[in-house]
Coordinates of C-alpha atoms and ligand atoms in Angstrom, one line a residue:
M1 CA 121.2 268.7 97.4
I2 CA 122.9 271.9 98.3
E3 CA 122.4 274.8 96.0
F4 CA 124.9 277.7 95.8
N5 CA 123.9 280.9 94.0
P6 CA 126.2 283.8 94.9
Y7 CA 123.7 286.3 93.7
D8 CA 120.9 285.1 96.0
K9 CA 119.9 287.8 98.6
A10 CA 119.5 285.3 101.4
F11 CA 123.0 283.9 100.7
A12 CA 124.4 287.4 100.6
N13 CA 122.9 288.2 104.0
D14 CA 124.5 285.1 105.6
P15 CA 126.6 282.9 103.3
Y16 CA 128.2 280.9 106.2
P17 CA 125.6 278.1 106.5
V18 CA 125.7 277.5 102.8
Y19 CA 129.5 277.4 102.9
K20 CA 129.4 274.8 105.7
R21 CA 127.2 272.6 103.6
L22 CA 129.4 273.0 100.6
R23 CA 132.5 272.0 102.6
D24 CA 130.7 269.0 104.1
E25 CA 128.6 267.8 101.2
A26 CA 130.2 269.1 98.0
P27 CA 133.8 270.3 98.5
V28 CA 134.0 270.5 94.7
Y29 CA 130.7 272.0 93.7
Q30 CA 129.5 272.5 90.1
C31 CA 127.2 275.4 89.5
A32 CA 125.9 274.4 86.1
P33 CA 123.5 277.4 85.5
L34 CA 126.3 279.9 86.1
N35 CA 129.0 277.7 84.6
F36 CA 131.5 277.5 87.4
Y37 CA 133.0 275.1 89.9
A38 CA 133.7 276.1 93.5
I39 CA 136.2 274.8 96.0
S40 CA 135.4 275.4 99.7
R41 CA 137.7 273.5 102.0
Y42 CA 140.7 275.4 103.5
A43 CA 143.4 273.0 102.4
D44 CA 142.0 272.9 98.8
V45 CA 141.7 276.7 98.5
L46 CA 145.2 277.1 99.8
E47 CA 146.6 274.5 97.4
A48 CA 144.8 276.0 94.4
H49 CA 146.3 279.4 95.3
R50 CA 149.8 277.8 95.4
D51 CA 149.3 276.0 92.1
F52 CA 149.1 279.0 89.8
K53 CA 150.1 276.9 86.8
T54 CA 146.9 274.8 87.1
F55 CA 144.7 277.6 88.4
S56 CA 145.3 280.5 86.0
S57 CA 144.1 284.1 86.8
A58 CA 144.1 285.1 83.1
G59 CA 140.4 284.3 82.6
G60 CA 139.5 286.9 85.3
V61 CA 139.2 286.6 89.1
T62 CA 135.4 287.2 89.4
I63 CA 132.5 285.0 88.5
E64 CA 131.5 287.4 85.7
G65 CA 135.1 287.5 84.4
L66 CA 134.7 291.1 83.1
D67 CA 138.0 291.9 84.8
A68 CA 139.8 289.7 82.3
M69 CA 139.1 292.3 79.6
V70 CA 141.2 294.9 81.4
P71 CA 145.0 294.6 81.5
L72 CA 145.2 294.4 85.3
L73 CA 148.0 292.9 87.4
I74 CA 145.6 290.6 89.1
V75 CA 144.6 288.8 85.9
K76 CA 148.2 288.2 84.7
D77 CA 149.9 284.9 84.8
P78 CA 153.7 284.3 84.9
P79 CA 156.0 285.3 83.3
E80 CA 154.3 288.7 82.7
H81 CA 152.9 288.8 86.2
L82 CA 156.4 288.5 87.8
W83 CA 158.0 291.5 86.3
N84 CA 154.8 293.6 86.4
K85 CA 154.5 292.9 90.1
A86 CA 158.2 293.6 90.7
L87 CA 157.9 297.0 89.0
I88 CA 154.9 298.1 91.0
T89 CA 156.3 296.8 94.3
K90 CA 159.5 298.9 93.7
V91 CA 157.4 302.0 94.0
F92 CA 154.7 301.0 96.5
T93 CA 157.0 299.6 99.2
P94 CA 156.0 298.8 102.8
N95 CA 158.1 301.8 103.8
R96 CA 156.1 304.2 101.6
M97 CA 152.9 302.8 102.8
G98 CA 154.0 302.9 106.5
S99 CA 155.0 306.6 106.1
L100 CA 151.2 307.3 105.6
E101 CA 150.6 306.5 109.3
P102 CA 150.3 310.2 110.5
F103 CA 148.0 311.0 107.5
I104 CA 145.7 308.1 108.2
R105 CA 145.5 308.8 111.9
N106 CA 144.6 312.5 111.3
L107 CA 142.1 311.5 108.8
V108 CA 140.4 308.9 111.1
I109 CA 140.4 311.4 114.0
S110 CA 138.8 314.1 111.9
L111 CA 136.2 311.7 110.4
L112 CA 135.3 310.5 113.9
D113 CA 135.0 314.1 115.2
K114 CA 132.6 315.0 112.4
A115 CA 130.5 311.9 113.0
A116 CA 130.5 312.5 116.8
A117 CA 128.7 315.8 116.3
K118 CA 125.7 313.9 114.8
Q119 CA 123.1 311.9 116.6
E120 CA 123.2 309.2 113.9
F121 CA 125.4 308.9 110.9
D122 CA 126.1 306.4 108.1
F123 CA 129.1 304.4 109.1
V124 CA 130.0 303.3 105.6
Q125 CA 129.5 306.5 103.6
E126 CA 130.9 308.9 106.2
F127 CA 133.7 306.8 107.6
A128 CA 134.6 303.4 106.2
L129 CA 134.6 304.5 102.6
Q130 CA 136.3 307.8 103.2
V131 CA 139.4 306.2 104.9
P132 CA 140.6 304.1 101.9
L133 CA 139.5 306.6 99.3
Q134 CA 141.6 309.4 100.7
V135 CA 144.5 307.2 101.7
I136 CA 144.9 305.7 98.3
S137 CA 144.9 309.2 96.7
E138 CA 147.6 310.2 99.1
L139 CA 149.6 307.0 98.4
I140 CA 149.5 307.5 94.6
G141 CA 150.0 311.2 94.8
I142 CA 146.8 312.4 93.2
P143 CA 146.7 316.2 93.4
E144 CA 144.0 317.7 95.7
E145 CA 142.0 319.3 92.9
L146 CA 141.5 315.9 91.2
R147 CA 140.6 313.9 94.2
E148 CA 136.9 314.6 94.4
E149 CA 136.4 313.5 90.8
I150 CA 138.6 310.4 91.2
H151 CA 136.6 309.5 94.4
R152 CA 133.3 310.0 92.6
L153 CA 134.4 307.8 89.6
T154 CA 135.9 305.1 91.8
N155 CA 132.8 305.0 93.9
K156 CA 130.6 304.8 90.9
L157 CA 132.7 301.9 89.4
L158 CA 132.5 299.9 92.6
D159 CA 129.0 300.7 93.7
R160 CA 127.3 298.3 91.2
E161 CA 124.0 298.2 93.0
D162 CA 122.7 301.3 91.1
G163 CA 121.7 299.2 88.1
S164 CA 124.2 300.9 85.8
G165 CA 124.6 298.9 82.6
L166 CA 127.8 297.7 80.9
A167 CA 128.0 300.8 78.7
E168 CA 127.8 303.2 81.7
L169 CA 130.4 301.1 83.5
A170 CA 132.8 301.3 80.5
A171 CA 132.2 305.1 80.3
T172 CA 133.1 305.5 84.0
M173 CA 136.1 303.4 83.6
A174 CA 137.3 305.3 80.6
A175 CA 136.8 308.6 82.4
S176 CA 138.9 307.6 85.4
H177 CA 141.5 306.1 83.1
E178 CA 141.8 309.4 81.3
I179 CA 142.5 311.2 84.5
Y180 CA 145.3 308.8 85.5
L181 CA 146.7 308.9 82.0
G182 CA 146.7 312.7 82.1
L183 CA 148.7 312.6 85.4
V184 CA 151.3 310.2 83.9
R185 CA 151.7 312.4 80.8
D186 CA 152.1 315.5 82.9
R187 CA 154.8 313.9 85.1
R188 CA 156.7 312.8 81.9
E189 CA 157.0 316.4 81.0
R190 CA 157.3 317.8 84.5
P191 CA 158.9 315.1 86.7
R192 CA 158.3 315.5 90.4
N193 CA 159.3 313.8 93.6
D194 CA 156.2 311.6 93.7
P195 CA 155.2 307.9 93.1
I196 CA 153.8 308.6 89.6
T197 CA 157.2 309.9 88.6
Y198 CA 159.0 307.0 90.3
L199 CA 156.9 304.5 88.4
I200 CA 157.7 306.3 85.1
E201 CA 161.4 306.1 85.9
S202 CA 161.3 302.5 87.2
E203 CA 162.5 299.5 85.2
V204 CA 163.1 295.8 86.0
K205 CA 164.6 292.9 84.2
D206 CA 162.3 290.0 83.4
D207 CA 163.3 286.4 83.9
E208 CA 165.1 286.4 80.5
G209 CA 167.1 289.5 81.3
V210 CA 165.0 291.9 79.1
V211 CA 164.6 295.4 80.6
R212 CA 160.9 296.1 81.2
R213 CA 159.1 299.4 81.8
L214 CA 155.4 300.3 81.7
T215 CA 153.8 302.3 79.0
D216 CA 151.7 305.3 79.9
D217 CA 148.5 303.4 79.4
E218 CA 149.7 300.5 81.6
M219 CA 150.6 302.8 84.4
A220 CA 147.2 304.4 84.2
F221 CA 145.6 301.0 84.5
R222 CA 147.9 300.2 87.5
F223 CA 146.7 303.3 89.4
G224 CA 143.1 302.6 88.6
E225 CA 143.6 299.0 89.9
L226 CA 145.3 300.2 93.1
A227 CA 142.5 302.7 93.8
A228 CA 139.8 300.1 93.2
A229 CA 141.5 297.2 95.1
G230 CA 142.5 299.4 98.0
H231 CA 139.1 301.1 98.3
E232 CA 136.6 298.3 97.9
T233 CA 138.2 295.9 100.4
V234 CA 139.0 298.2 103.2
A235 CA 135.6 299.9 103.0
K236 CA 134.0 296.5 103.5
A237 CA 136.4 295.2 106.1
I238 CA 135.8 298.1 108.6
P239 CA 132.0 297.7 108.7
N240 CA 132.3 293.9 108.8
G241 CA 134.5 294.3 111.8
V242 CA 132.2 296.7 113.7
M243 CA 129.3 294.4 113.1
A244 CA 131.4 291.5 114.5
F245 CA 132.2 293.5 117.6
Q246 CA 128.5 294.4 118.0
R247 CA 127.6 290.7 117.9
F248 CA 130.4 289.6 120.2
P249 CA 130.5 292.3 122.9
G250 CA 132.9 290.3 125.1
E251 CA 135.5 290.7 122.3
R252 CA 135.0 294.4 122.3
T253 CA 135.5 294.7 126.0
K254 CA 138.6 292.4 125.7
L255 CA 140.2 294.7 123.1
I256 CA 139.3 297.9 125.0
E257 CA 141.0 296.5 128.1
N258 CA 143.9 295.2 126.2
P259 CA 144.8 297.3 123.2
G260 CA 147.8 295.1 122.5
L261 CA 145.4 292.6 121.0
L262 CA 144.7 295.0 118.1
P263 CA 146.9 293.4 115.4
G264 CA 145.4 290.0 116.1
A265 CA 141.9 291.5 116.2
V266 CA 142.4 292.9 112.7
E267 CA 143.4 289.4 111.4
E268 CA 140.4 287.9 113.1
I269 CA 138.1 290.5 111.5
L270 CA 139.4 289.5 108.1
R271 CA 139.1 285.8 108.8
F272 CA 135.7 286.0 110.3
D273 CA 134.1 287.9 107.5
P274 CA 136.5 288.4 104.6
P275 CA 135.8 291.3 102.3
S276 CA 137.2 289.3 99.3
Q277 CA 135.0 286.2 99.5
L278 CA 136.3 284.4 96.5
Q279 CA 139.2 284.4 94.0
G280 CA 138.3 283.2 90.5
R281 CA 140.6 281.0 88.4
T282 CA 140.4 279.0 85.2
T283 CA 141.9 275.5 85.1
T284 CA 144.6 274.8 82.6
R285 CA 144.2 271.0 82.9
D286 CA 141.8 268.5 84.2
V287 CA 141.8 268.4 88.0
T288 CA 140.3 265.6 90.1
L289 CA 139.6 266.4 93.7
H290 CA 137.3 264.6 96.1
G291 CA 136.1 262.3 93.3
V292 CA 135.0 265.2 91.0
T293 CA 136.9 266.1 87.8
I294 CA 137.0 269.7 86.9
P295 CA 137.7 269.8 83.2
A296 CA 140.5 272.0 81.7
G297 CA 139.3 275.4 80.9
S298 CA 136.7 275.6 83.7
K299 CA 136.0 278.7 85.7
T300 CA 136.8 277.7 89.3
M301 CA 136.1 279.8 92.4
L302 CA 138.4 279.5 95.4
L303 CA 135.9 280.2 98.2
T304 CA 138.1 282.0 100.8
G305 CA 134.9 283.0 102.7
A306 CA 134.2 279.3 103.2
A307 CA 137.8 278.3 103.8
M308 CA 138.2 280.8 106.7
R309 CA 135.3 279.0 108.5
D310 CA 136.6 275.5 107.9
E311 CA 136.4 273.5 111.1
R312 CA 139.1 271.3 109.7
K313 CA 141.5 274.2 110.2
F314 CA 140.0 276.5 112.8
E315 CA 138.6 275.6 116.2
N316 CA 135.1 277.0 116.7
P317 CA 135.3 278.9 113.4
D318 CA 131.9 280.6 113.8
I319 CA 133.1 282.3 117.0
F320 CA 134.7 285.7 116.6
N321 CA 137.8 285.4 118.9
I322 CA 140.4 288.2 118.7
S323 CA 142.9 286.2 120.7
R324 CA 142.9 283.4 118.1
E325 CA 146.4 282.9 116.6
A326 CA 146.2 284.0 113.0
P327 CA 147.7 281.3 110.6
I328 CA 150.4 282.6 108.3
D329 CA 148.8 280.7 105.4
S330 CA 145.3 282.4 105.6
T331 CA 143.9 283.4 102.2
Y332 CA 141.9 286.5 103.0
F333 CA 144.8 288.5 101.4
G334 CA 145.2 285.8 98.7
F335 CA 148.2 283.5 98.8
G336 CA 151.3 282.9 96.6
I337 CA 152.1 285.0 93.6
H338 CA 148.9 287.1 93.7
R339 CA 149.1 287.8 97.4
C340 CA 147.7 291.3 98.0
L341 CA 150.1 294.1 97.2
G342 CA 148.4 296.4 99.8
I343 CA 148.6 294.1 102.9
H344 CA 150.8 296.5 104.8
L345 CA 148.5 299.5 104.1
A346 CA 145.3 297.6 104.7
R347 CA 146.5 296.4 108.1
L348 CA 147.7 299.9 109.0
E349 CA 144.3 301.5 108.0
L350 CA 142.4 298.8 109.9
R351 CA 144.5 299.1 113.0
I352 CA 144.2 302.8 113.1
A353 CA 140.5 302.8 112.4
F354 CA 139.7 300.3 115.1
G355 CA 142.3 301.6 117.5
E356 CA 140.9 305.2 117.4
L357 CA 137.2 304.1 117.3
L358 CA 137.5 301.8 120.4
K359 CA 139.7 304.2 122.3
R360 CA 137.5 307.2 121.9
F361 CA 134.0 305.7 121.4
P362 CA 134.0 302.4 123.2
N363 CA 130.2 302.3 123.3
F364 CA 129.6 302.9 119.6
E365 CA 126.5 301.2 118.2
V366 CA 125.7 300.0 114.7
D367 CA 122.2 298.9 113.6
S368 CA 122.8 296.0 111.2
S369 CA 119.0 295.4 111.0
R370 CA 118.8 298.7 109.0
A371 CA 122.0 298.1 106.9
T372 CA 121.7 297.8 103.2
R373 CA 123.9 295.2 101.5
S374 CA 125.5 295.1 98.0
V375 CA 125.0 291.7 96.3
L376 CA 128.3 291.3 94.5
S377 CA 129.8 288.0 93.6
N378 CA 133.2 288.4 95.0
V379 CA 133.1 291.0 97.8
R380 CA 131.0 290.9 100.9
G381 CA 130.0 294.0 102.9
V382 CA 127.4 296.6 103.5
R383 CA 126.7 299.8 101.5
T384 CA 125.1 301.7 104.4
L385 CA 125.1 301.1 108.1
P386 CA 123.3 303.4 110.6
A387 CA 125.6 304.1 113.6
R388 CA 125.9 306.2 116.8
L389 CA 129.3 306.9 118.3
G390 CA 127.9 307.6 121.8
A391 CA 129.8 309.4 124.6
Q392 CA 133.5 310.0 124.2
A393 CA 135.8 308.1 126.6
Ligands
HEM1 C1 141.4 294.6 103.9 C2 141.9 295.0 102.7 C3 142.2 294.1 101.6 C4 141.9 292.8 101.3 C5 141.0 291.9 102.2 C6 142.5 292.4 100.1 C7 142.4 291.2 99.5 C8 143.1 290.8 98.4 C9 143.1 289.5 97.8 C10 142.3 288.3 98.3 C11 143.9 289.5 96.7 C12 144.3 288.3 95.8 C13 143.4 288.1 94.7 C14 143.6 286.9 93.9 O1 144.4 286.0 94.2 O2 143.0 286.7 92.8 C15 144.5 290.8 96.6 C16 145.3 291.2 95.6 C17 145.7 292.5 95.4 N1 145.4 293.6 96.2 FE1 144.4 293.5 97.9 N2 143.2 293.5 99.6 C18 143.1 294.5 100.5 C19 143.6 295.8 100.4 C20 144.4 296.3 99.3 C21 145.0 297.6 99.2 C22 144.9 298.7 100.3 C23 145.6 297.6 98.0 C24 146.4 298.8 97.4 C25 147.2 299.6 98.0 C26 145.4 296.4 97.4 C27 145.9 296.0 96.1 C28 145.9 294.7 95.6 C29 146.5 294.4 94.3 C30 147.2 295.4 93.4 C31 146.4 293.0 94.2 C32 146.8 292.2 93.0 C33 148.1 291.5 93.3 C34 148.6 290.5 92.3 O3 147.8 290.1 91.4 O4 149.8 290.1 92.3 N3 144.7 295.5 98.2 N4 144.0 291.6 97.6

């Protein structure tokens, strides 16, 4: 009988063989000790994302469910989710995200320049983490003098390997919330031409025609959520991608010779090793699938990591192939009402990071055998990864 424990070290190192067995032998898996069900086939994961009425986000989207205690957008169900998302999307538009392109390119170039001066450097701490941390501050409009503290706190919140207890986590969260709250209060008194002020001034009508605005507290939570969501995922996707290129050198050569493949390569990086491995839900009614009944009120994990390697959907799913046509209904950015708000920005950051890296340092090397990995239930990626950039092209 297949056993699936998301906290197991061996599983964290390589979850894909376990996922294959889950898809084949137990497409609806019950993990009794940790009290959750898991769905692993592509078609089922997609359908569960679509059916938000049956698969509610309100109980939290992680196995632990601690996120349900914070008023985040990601744990809201309709009707609140709809107007909350409409409000935030009004401010963080694809245009606003796209306008960050020169900032991101300069940032990536300067980080690579610094790393190039070293014999060996840590690809995660000195590059992959720095990109989203600085980009998200720029997007929100965090003043320079507060960025270092925000970065320190966001990092601490997300780097859960340091054994910090719940109390410390809560204190860190409270400290970063206070900073965002301070910024919102400041902009109320002194409005500026910046996203924090726009959000204060924004309002939408809900589906009953009631005008909705966010309170100061809610805005502070939204900024914290954007910072965390934007930071954790991109910082994992970049190393996942370089490790894939190291394992499949033919794909690296292909991309260097044909930079036009870059957008497809970014999609393949996200399919091949998705940073967000699972999206948690809670069933609102009994659901019977493949002969198993998931009772109402059950924690149910939609295993995107498994779905993206489903041979029922993808040909040779364990092969990293940047010329693969990316399906429009992939779930690595989620799907349906909770689809990622930062898709545009994430793609931009990844395209620029890989574009500049491969153009300037086509022979870069990373040593995955010396990487350290975080064992987190929902995101997959390394915490440190020794790297050398090699000669500049
Ligand atoms: C490679 C990078 C990224 C990946 C793989 C990713 C993945 C995801 C996934 C899978 C979801 C859906 C979660 C669910 O259904 O429970 C999601 C939602 C979300 N993401 Fe991203 N994300 C990325 C980057 C970003 C960035 C850069 C931002 C911020 C600018 C962001 C902000 C959000 C927000 C706010 C939500 C919640 C949306 C909602 O509940 O309606 N993400 N993301």
